[in-house]
mmCIF file with all atom_site columns, C-alpha atoms in Angstrom:
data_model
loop_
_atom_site.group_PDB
_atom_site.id
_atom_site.type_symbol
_atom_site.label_atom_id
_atom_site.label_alt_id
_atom_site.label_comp_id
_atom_site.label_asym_id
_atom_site.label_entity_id
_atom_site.label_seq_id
_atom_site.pdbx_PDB_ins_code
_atom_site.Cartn_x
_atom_site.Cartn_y
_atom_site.Cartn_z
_atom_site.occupancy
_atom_site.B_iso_or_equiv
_atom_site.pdbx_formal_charge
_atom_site.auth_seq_id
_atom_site.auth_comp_id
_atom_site.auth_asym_id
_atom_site.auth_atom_id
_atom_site.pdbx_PDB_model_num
ATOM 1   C CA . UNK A 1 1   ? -19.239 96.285  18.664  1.00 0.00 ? 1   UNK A CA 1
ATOM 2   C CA . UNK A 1 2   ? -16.446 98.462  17.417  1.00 0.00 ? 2   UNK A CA 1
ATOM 3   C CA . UNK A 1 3   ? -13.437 97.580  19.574  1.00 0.00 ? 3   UNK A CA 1
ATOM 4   C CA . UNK A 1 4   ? -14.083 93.823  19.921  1.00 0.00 ? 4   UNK A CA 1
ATOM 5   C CA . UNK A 1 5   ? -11.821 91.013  19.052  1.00 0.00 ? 5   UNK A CA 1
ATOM 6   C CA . UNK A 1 6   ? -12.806 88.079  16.928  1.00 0.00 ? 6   UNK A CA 1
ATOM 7   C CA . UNK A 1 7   ? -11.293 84.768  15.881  1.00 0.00 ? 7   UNK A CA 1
ATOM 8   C CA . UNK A 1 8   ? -11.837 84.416  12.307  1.00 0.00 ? 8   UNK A CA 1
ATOM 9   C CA . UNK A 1 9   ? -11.494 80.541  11.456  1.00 0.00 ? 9   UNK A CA 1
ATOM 10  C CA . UNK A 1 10  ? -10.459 79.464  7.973   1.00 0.00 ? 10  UNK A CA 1
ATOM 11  C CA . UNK A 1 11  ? -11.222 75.677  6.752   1.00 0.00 ? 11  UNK A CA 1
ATOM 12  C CA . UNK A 1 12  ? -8.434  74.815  3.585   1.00 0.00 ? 12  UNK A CA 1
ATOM 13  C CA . UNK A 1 13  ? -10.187 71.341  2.493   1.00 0.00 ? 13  UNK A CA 1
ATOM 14  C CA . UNK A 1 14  ? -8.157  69.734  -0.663  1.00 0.00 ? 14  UNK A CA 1
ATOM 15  C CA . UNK A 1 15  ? -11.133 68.116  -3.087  1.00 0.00 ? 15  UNK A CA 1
ATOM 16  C CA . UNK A 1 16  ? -11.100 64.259  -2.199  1.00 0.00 ? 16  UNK A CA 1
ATOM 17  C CA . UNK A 1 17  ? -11.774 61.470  -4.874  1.00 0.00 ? 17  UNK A CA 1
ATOM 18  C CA . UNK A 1 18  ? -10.470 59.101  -7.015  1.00 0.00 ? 18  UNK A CA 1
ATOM 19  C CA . UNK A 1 19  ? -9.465  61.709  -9.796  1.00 0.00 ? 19  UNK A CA 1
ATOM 20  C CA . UNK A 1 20  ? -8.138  64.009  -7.593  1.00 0.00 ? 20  UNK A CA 1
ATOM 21  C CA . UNK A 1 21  ? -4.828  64.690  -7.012  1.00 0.00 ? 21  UNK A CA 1
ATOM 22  C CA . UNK A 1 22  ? -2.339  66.231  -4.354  1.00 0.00 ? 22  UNK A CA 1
ATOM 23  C CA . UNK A 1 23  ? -2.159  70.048  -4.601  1.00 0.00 ? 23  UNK A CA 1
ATOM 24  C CA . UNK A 1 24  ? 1.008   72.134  -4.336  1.00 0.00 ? 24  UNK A CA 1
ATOM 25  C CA . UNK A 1 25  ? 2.893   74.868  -2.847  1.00 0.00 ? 25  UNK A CA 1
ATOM 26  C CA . UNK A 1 26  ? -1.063  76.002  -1.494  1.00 0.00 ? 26  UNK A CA 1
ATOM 27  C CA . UNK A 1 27  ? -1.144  79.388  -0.404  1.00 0.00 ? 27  UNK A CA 1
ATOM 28  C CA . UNK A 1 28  ? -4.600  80.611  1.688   1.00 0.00 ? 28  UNK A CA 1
ATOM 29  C CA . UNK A 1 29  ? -4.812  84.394  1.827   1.00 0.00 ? 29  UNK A CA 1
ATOM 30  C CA . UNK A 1 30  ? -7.014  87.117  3.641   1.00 0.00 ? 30  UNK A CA 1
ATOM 31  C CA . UNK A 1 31  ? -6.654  90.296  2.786   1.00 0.00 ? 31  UNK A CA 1
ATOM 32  C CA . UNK A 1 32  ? -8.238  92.992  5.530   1.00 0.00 ? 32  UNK A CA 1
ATOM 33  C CA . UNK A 1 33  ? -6.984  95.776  4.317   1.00 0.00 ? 33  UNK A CA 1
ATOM 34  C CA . UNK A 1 34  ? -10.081 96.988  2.513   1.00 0.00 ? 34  UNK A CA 1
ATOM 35  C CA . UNK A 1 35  ? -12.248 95.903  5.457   1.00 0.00 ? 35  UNK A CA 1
ATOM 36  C CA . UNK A 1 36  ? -13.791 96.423  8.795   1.00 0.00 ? 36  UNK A CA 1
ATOM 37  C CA . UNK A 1 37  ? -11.365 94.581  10.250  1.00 0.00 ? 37  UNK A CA 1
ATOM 38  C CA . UNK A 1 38  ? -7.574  94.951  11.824  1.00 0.00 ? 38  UNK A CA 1
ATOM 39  C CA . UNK A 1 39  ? -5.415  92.011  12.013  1.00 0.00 ? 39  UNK A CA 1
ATOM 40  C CA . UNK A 1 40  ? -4.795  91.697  15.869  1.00 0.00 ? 40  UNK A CA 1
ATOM 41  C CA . UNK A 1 41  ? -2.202  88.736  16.192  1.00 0.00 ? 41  UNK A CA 1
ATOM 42  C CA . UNK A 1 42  ? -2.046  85.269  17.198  1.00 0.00 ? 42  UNK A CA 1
ATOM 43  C CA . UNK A 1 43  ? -1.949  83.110  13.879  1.00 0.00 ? 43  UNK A CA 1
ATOM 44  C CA . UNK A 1 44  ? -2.640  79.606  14.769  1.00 0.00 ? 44  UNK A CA 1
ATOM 45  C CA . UNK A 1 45  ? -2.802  76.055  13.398  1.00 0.00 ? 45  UNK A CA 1
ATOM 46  C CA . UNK A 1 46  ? -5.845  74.353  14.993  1.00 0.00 ? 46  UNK A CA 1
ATOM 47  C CA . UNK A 1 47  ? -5.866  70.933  13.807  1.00 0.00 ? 47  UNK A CA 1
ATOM 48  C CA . UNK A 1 48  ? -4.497  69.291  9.977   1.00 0.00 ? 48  UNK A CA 1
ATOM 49  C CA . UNK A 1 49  ? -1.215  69.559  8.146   1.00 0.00 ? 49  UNK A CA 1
ATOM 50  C CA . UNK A 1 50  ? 0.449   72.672  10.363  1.00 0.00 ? 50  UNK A CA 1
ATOM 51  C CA . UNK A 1 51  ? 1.188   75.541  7.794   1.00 0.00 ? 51  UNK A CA 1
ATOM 52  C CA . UNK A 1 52  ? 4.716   75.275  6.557   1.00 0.00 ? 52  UNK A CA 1
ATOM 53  C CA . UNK A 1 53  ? 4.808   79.325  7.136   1.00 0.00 ? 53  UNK A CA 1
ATOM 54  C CA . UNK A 1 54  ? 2.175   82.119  8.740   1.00 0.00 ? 54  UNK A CA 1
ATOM 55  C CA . UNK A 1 55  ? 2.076   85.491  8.156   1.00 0.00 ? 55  UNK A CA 1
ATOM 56  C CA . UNK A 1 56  ? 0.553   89.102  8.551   1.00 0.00 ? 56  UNK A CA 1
ATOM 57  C CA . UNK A 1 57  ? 1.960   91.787  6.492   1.00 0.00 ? 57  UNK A CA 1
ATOM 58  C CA . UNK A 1 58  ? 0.089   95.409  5.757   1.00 0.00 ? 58  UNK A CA 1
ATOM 59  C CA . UNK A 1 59  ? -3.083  94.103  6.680   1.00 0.00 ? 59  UNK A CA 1
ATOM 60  C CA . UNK A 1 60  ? -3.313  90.411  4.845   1.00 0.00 ? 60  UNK A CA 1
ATOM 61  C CA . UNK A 1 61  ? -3.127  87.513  6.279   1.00 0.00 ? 61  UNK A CA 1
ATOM 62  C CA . UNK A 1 62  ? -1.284  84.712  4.356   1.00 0.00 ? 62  UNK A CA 1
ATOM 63  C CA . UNK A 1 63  ? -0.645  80.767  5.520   1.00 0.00 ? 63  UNK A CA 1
ATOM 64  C CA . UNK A 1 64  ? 0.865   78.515  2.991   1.00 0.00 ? 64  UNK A CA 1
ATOM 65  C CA . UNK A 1 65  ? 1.571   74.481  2.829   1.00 0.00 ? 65  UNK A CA 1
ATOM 66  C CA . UNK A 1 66  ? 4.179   72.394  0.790   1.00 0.00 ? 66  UNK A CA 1
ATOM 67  C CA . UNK A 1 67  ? 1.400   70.169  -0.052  1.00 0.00 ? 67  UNK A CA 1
ATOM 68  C CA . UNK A 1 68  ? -2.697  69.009  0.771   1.00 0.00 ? 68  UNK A CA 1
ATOM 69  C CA . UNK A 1 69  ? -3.017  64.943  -0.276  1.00 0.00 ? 69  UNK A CA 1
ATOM 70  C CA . UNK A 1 70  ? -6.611  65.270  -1.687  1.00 0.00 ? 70  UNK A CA 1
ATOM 71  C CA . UNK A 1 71  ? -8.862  65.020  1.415   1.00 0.00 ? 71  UNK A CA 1
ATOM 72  C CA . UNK A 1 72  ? -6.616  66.474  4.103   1.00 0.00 ? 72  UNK A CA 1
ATOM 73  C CA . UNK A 1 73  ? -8.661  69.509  5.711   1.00 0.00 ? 73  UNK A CA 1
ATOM 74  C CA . UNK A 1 74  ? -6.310  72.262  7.470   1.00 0.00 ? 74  UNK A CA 1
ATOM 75  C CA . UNK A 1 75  ? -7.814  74.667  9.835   1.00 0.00 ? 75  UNK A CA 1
ATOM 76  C CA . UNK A 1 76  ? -5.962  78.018  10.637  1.00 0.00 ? 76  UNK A CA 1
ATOM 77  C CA . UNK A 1 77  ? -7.178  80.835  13.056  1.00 0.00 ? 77  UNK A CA 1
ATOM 78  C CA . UNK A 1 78  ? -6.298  84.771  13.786  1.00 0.00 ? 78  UNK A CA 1
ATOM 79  C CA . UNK A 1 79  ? -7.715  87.403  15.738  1.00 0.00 ? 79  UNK A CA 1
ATOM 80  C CA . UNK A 1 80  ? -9.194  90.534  14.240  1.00 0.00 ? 80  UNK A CA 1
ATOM 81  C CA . UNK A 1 81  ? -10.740 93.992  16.197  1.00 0.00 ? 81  UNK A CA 1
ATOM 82  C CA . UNK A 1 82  ? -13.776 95.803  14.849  1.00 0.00 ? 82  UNK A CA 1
ATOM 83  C CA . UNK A 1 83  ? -12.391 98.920  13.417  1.00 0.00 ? 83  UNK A CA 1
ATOM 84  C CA . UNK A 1 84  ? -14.409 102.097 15.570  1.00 0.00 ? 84  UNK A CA 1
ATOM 85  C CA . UNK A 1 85  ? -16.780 102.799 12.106  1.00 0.00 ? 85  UNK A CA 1
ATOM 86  C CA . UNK A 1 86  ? -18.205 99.268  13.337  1.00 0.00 ? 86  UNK A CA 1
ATOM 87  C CA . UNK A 1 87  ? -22.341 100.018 12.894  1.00 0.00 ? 87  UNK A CA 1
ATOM 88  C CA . UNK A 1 88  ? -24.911 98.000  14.854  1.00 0.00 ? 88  UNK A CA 1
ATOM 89  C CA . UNK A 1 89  ? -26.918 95.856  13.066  1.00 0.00 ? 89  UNK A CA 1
ATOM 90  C CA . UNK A 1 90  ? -24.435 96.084  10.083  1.00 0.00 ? 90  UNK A CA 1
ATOM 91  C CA . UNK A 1 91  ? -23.132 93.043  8.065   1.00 0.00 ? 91  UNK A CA 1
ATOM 92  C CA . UNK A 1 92  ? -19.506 93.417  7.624   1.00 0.00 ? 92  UNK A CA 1
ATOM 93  C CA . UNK A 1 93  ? -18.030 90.544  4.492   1.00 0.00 ? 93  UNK A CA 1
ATOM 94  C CA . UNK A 1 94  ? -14.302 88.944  4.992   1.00 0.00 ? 94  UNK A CA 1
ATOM 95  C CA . UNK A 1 95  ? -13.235 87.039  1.977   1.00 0.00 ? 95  UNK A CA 1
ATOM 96  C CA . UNK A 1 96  ? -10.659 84.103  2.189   1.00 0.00 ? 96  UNK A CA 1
ATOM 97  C CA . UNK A 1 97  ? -8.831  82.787  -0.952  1.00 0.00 ? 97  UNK A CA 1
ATOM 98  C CA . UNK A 1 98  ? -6.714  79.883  -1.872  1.00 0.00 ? 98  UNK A CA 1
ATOM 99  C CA . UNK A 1 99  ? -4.221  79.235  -4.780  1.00 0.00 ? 99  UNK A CA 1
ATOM 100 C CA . UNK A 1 100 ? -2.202  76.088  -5.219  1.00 0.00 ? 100 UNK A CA 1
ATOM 101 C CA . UNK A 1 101 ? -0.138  74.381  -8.054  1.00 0.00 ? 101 UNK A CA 1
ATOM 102 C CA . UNK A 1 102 ? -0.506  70.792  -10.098 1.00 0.00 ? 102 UNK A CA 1
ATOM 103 C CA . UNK A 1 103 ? 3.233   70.182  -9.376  1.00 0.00 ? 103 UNK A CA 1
ATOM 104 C CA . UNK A 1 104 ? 5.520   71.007  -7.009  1.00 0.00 ? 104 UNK A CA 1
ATOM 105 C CA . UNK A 1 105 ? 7.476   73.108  -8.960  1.00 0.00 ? 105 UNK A CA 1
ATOM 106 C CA . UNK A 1 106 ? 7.139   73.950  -12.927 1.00 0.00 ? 106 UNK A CA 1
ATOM 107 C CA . UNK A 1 107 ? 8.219   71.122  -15.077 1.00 0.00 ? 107 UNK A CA 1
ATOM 108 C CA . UNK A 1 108 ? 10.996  70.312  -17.604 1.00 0.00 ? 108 UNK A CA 1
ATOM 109 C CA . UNK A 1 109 ? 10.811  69.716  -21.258 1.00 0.00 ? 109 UNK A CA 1
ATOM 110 C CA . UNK A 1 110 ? 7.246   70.357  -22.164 1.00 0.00 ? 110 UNK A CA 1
ATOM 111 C CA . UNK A 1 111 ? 5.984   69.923  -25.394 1.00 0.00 ? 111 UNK A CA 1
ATOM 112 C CA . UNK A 1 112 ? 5.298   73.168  -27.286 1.00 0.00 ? 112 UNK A CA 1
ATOM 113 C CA . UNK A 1 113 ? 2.326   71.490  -28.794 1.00 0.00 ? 113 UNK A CA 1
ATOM 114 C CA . UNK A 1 114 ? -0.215  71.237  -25.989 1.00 0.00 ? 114 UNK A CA 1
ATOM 115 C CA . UNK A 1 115 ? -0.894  74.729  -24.292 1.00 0.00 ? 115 UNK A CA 1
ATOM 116 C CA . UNK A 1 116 ? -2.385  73.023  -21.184 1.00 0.00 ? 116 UNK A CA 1
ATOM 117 C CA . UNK A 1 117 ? 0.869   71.047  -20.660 1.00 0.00 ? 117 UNK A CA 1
ATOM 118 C CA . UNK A 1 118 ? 2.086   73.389  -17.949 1.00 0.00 ? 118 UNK A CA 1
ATOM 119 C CA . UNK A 1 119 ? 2.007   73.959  -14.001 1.00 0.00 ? 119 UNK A CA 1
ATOM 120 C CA . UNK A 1 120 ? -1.437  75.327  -13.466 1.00 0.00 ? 120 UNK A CA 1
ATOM 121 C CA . UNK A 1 121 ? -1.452  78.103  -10.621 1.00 0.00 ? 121 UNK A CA 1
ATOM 122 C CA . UNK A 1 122 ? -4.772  79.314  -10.615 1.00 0.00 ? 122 UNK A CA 1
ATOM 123 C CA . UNK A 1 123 ? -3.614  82.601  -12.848 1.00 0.00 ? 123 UNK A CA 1
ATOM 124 C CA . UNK A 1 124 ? -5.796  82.496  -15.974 1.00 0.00 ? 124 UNK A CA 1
ATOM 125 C CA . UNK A 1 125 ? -3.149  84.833  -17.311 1.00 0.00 ? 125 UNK A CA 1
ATOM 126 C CA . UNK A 1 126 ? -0.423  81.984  -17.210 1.00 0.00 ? 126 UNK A CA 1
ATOM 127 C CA . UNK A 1 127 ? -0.424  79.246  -19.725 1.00 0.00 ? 127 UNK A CA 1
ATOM 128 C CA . UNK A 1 128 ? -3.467  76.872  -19.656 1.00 0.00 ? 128 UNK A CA 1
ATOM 129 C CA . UNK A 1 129 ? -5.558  79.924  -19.394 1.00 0.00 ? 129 UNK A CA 1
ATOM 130 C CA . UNK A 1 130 ? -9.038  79.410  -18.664 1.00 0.00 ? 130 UNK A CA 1
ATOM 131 C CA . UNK A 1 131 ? -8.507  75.861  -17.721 1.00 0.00 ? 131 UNK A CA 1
ATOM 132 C CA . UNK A 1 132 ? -5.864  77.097  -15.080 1.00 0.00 ? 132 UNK A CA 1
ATOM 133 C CA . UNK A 1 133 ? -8.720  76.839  -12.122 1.00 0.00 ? 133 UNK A CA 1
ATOM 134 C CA . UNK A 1 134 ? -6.450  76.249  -9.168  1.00 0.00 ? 134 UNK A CA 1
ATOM 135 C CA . UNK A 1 135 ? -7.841  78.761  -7.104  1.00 0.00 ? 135 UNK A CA 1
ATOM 136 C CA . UNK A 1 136 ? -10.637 78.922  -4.492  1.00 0.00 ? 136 UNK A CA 1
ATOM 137 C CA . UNK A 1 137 ? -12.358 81.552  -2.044  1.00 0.00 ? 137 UNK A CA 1
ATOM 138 C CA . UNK A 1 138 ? -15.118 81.947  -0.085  1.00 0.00 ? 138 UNK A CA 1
ATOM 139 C CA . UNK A 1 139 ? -16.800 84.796  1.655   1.00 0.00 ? 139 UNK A CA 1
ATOM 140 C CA . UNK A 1 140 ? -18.769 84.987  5.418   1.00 0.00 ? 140 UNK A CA 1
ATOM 141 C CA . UNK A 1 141 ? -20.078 87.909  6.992   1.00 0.00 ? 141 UNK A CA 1
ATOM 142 C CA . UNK A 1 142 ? -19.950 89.230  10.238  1.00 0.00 ? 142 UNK A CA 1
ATOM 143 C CA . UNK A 1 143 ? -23.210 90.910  11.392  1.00 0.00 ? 143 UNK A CA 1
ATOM 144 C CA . UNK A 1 144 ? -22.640 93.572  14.179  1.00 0.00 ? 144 UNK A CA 1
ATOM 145 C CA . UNK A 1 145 ? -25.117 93.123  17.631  1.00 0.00 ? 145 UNK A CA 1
ATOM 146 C CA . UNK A 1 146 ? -27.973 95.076  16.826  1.00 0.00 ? 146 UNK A CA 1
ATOM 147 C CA . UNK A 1 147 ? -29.041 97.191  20.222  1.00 0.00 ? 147 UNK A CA 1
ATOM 148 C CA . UNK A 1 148 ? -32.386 97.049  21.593  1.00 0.00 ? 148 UNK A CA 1
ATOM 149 C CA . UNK A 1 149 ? -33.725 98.974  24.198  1.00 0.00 ? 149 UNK A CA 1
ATOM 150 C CA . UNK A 1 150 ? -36.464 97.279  26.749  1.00 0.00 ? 150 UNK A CA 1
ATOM 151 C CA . UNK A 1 151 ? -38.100 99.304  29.158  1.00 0.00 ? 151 UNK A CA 1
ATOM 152 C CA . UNK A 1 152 ? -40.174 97.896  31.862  1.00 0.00 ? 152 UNK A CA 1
ATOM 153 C CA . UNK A 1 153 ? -41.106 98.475  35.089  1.00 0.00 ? 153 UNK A CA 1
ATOM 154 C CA . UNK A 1 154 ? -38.684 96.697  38.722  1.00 0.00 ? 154 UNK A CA 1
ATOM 155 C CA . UNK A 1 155 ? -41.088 97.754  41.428  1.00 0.00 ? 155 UNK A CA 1
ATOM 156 C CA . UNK A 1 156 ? -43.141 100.293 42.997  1.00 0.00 ? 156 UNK A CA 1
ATOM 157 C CA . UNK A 1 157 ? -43.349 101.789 46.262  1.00 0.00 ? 157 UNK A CA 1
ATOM 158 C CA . UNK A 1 158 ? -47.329 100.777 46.654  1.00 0.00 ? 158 UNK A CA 1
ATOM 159 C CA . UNK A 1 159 ? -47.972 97.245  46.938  1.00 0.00 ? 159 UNK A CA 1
ATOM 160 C CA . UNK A 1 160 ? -51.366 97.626  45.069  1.00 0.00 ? 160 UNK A CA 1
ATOM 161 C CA . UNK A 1 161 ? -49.700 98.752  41.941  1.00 0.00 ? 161 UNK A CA 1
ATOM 162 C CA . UNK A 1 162 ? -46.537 95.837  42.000  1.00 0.00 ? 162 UNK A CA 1
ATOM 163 C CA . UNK A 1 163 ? -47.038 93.324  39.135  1.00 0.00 ? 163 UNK A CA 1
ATOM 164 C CA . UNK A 1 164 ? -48.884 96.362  36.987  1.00 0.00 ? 164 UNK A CA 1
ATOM 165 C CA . UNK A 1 165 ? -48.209 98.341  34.508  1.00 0.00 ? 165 UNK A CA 1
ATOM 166 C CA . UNK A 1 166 ? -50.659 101.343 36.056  1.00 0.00 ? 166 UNK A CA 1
ATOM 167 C CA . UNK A 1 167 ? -48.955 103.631 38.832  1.00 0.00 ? 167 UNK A CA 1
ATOM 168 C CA . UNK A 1 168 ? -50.652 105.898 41.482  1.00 0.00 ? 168 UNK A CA 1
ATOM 169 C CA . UNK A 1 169 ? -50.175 109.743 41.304  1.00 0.00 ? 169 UNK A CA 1
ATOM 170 C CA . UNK A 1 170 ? -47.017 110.113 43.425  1.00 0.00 ? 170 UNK A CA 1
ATOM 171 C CA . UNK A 1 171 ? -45.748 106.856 43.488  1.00 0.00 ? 171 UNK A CA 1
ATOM 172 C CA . UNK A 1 172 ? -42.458 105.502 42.944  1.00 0.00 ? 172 UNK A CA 1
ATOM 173 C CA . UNK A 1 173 ? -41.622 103.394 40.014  1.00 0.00 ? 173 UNK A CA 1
ATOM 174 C CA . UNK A 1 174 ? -38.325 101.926 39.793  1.00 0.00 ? 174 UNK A CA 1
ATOM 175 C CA . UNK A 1 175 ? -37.386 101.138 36.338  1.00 0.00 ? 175 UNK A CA 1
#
């Protein structure tokens, strides 16, 4: 309902396996500005590597780690309210996204030759381009209690009519 608090829960998961490697300078976002939701405080580190920083700012929500080995999972929590538009019934979507390097920081004498042979960041606009793929996001929905309204009948002041759904003329129903 409009008003409400919720914990949203975010699960940062670096891909395991043999050809995976550690990710860098990983930075998990949320932005709420553009939806039902109003960041309402307490940023928290659950369980996993704790964030090496946590922060709200104009509505987004932003935790960020040195490093993830592949494998390590990191789970971060915050509170949100319902904004008061908050419809019954209604599916509200929150979007999470993650961006992380392949090095620590951008190397040194690169060759000129190779246009993948660069820190990838996720930007397709940086150099590698379409391969640069270090980025991740996922989307949930919240779906607002639906109301619904049950009538039905507590007692009645005849004892021939309790258990019924049939009243006398001039009875008493309690509802």
């Amino acid at each position: 309902d409009a008003g409400d608090t919720k914990t949203v829960r975010l699960t940062v998961t670096a891909a395991s396996g043999a050809t995976r490697s550690t990710a860098y300078n990983v930075t998990t976002t949320d932005d709420l500005s553009a939806t039902n939701f109003t960041y309402a405080g307490s940023l928290t580190s659950v369980s996993g590597p704790t964030p090496t920083s946590m922060s709200e700012s104009g509505g987004k929500v932003t935790f960020a780690w040195n490093s993830l080995a592949p494998g390590q999972v990191a789970v971060v929590t915050f509170n949100v309210t319902l904004k008061d538009a908050t419809q019954a019934g209604k599916a509200y979507p929150n979007t999470g996204a993650s961006t992380w390097t392949s090095q620590a920081s951008a190397p040194a004498n690169v060759t000129d030759y190779n246009t993948l042979a660069c820190q990838r960041t996720g930007v397709t606009t940086d150099c590698g381009t379409t391969a640069n793929t270090y980025r991740s996001s996922s989307t949930v929905s919240l779906t607002a209690t639906a109301l619904a309204h049950n009538k039905s009948v507590v007692a009645t002041s005849e004892a021939s009519t309790t258990g019924t759904a049939t009243a006398t003329i001039g009875e008493i129903v309690r509802y």
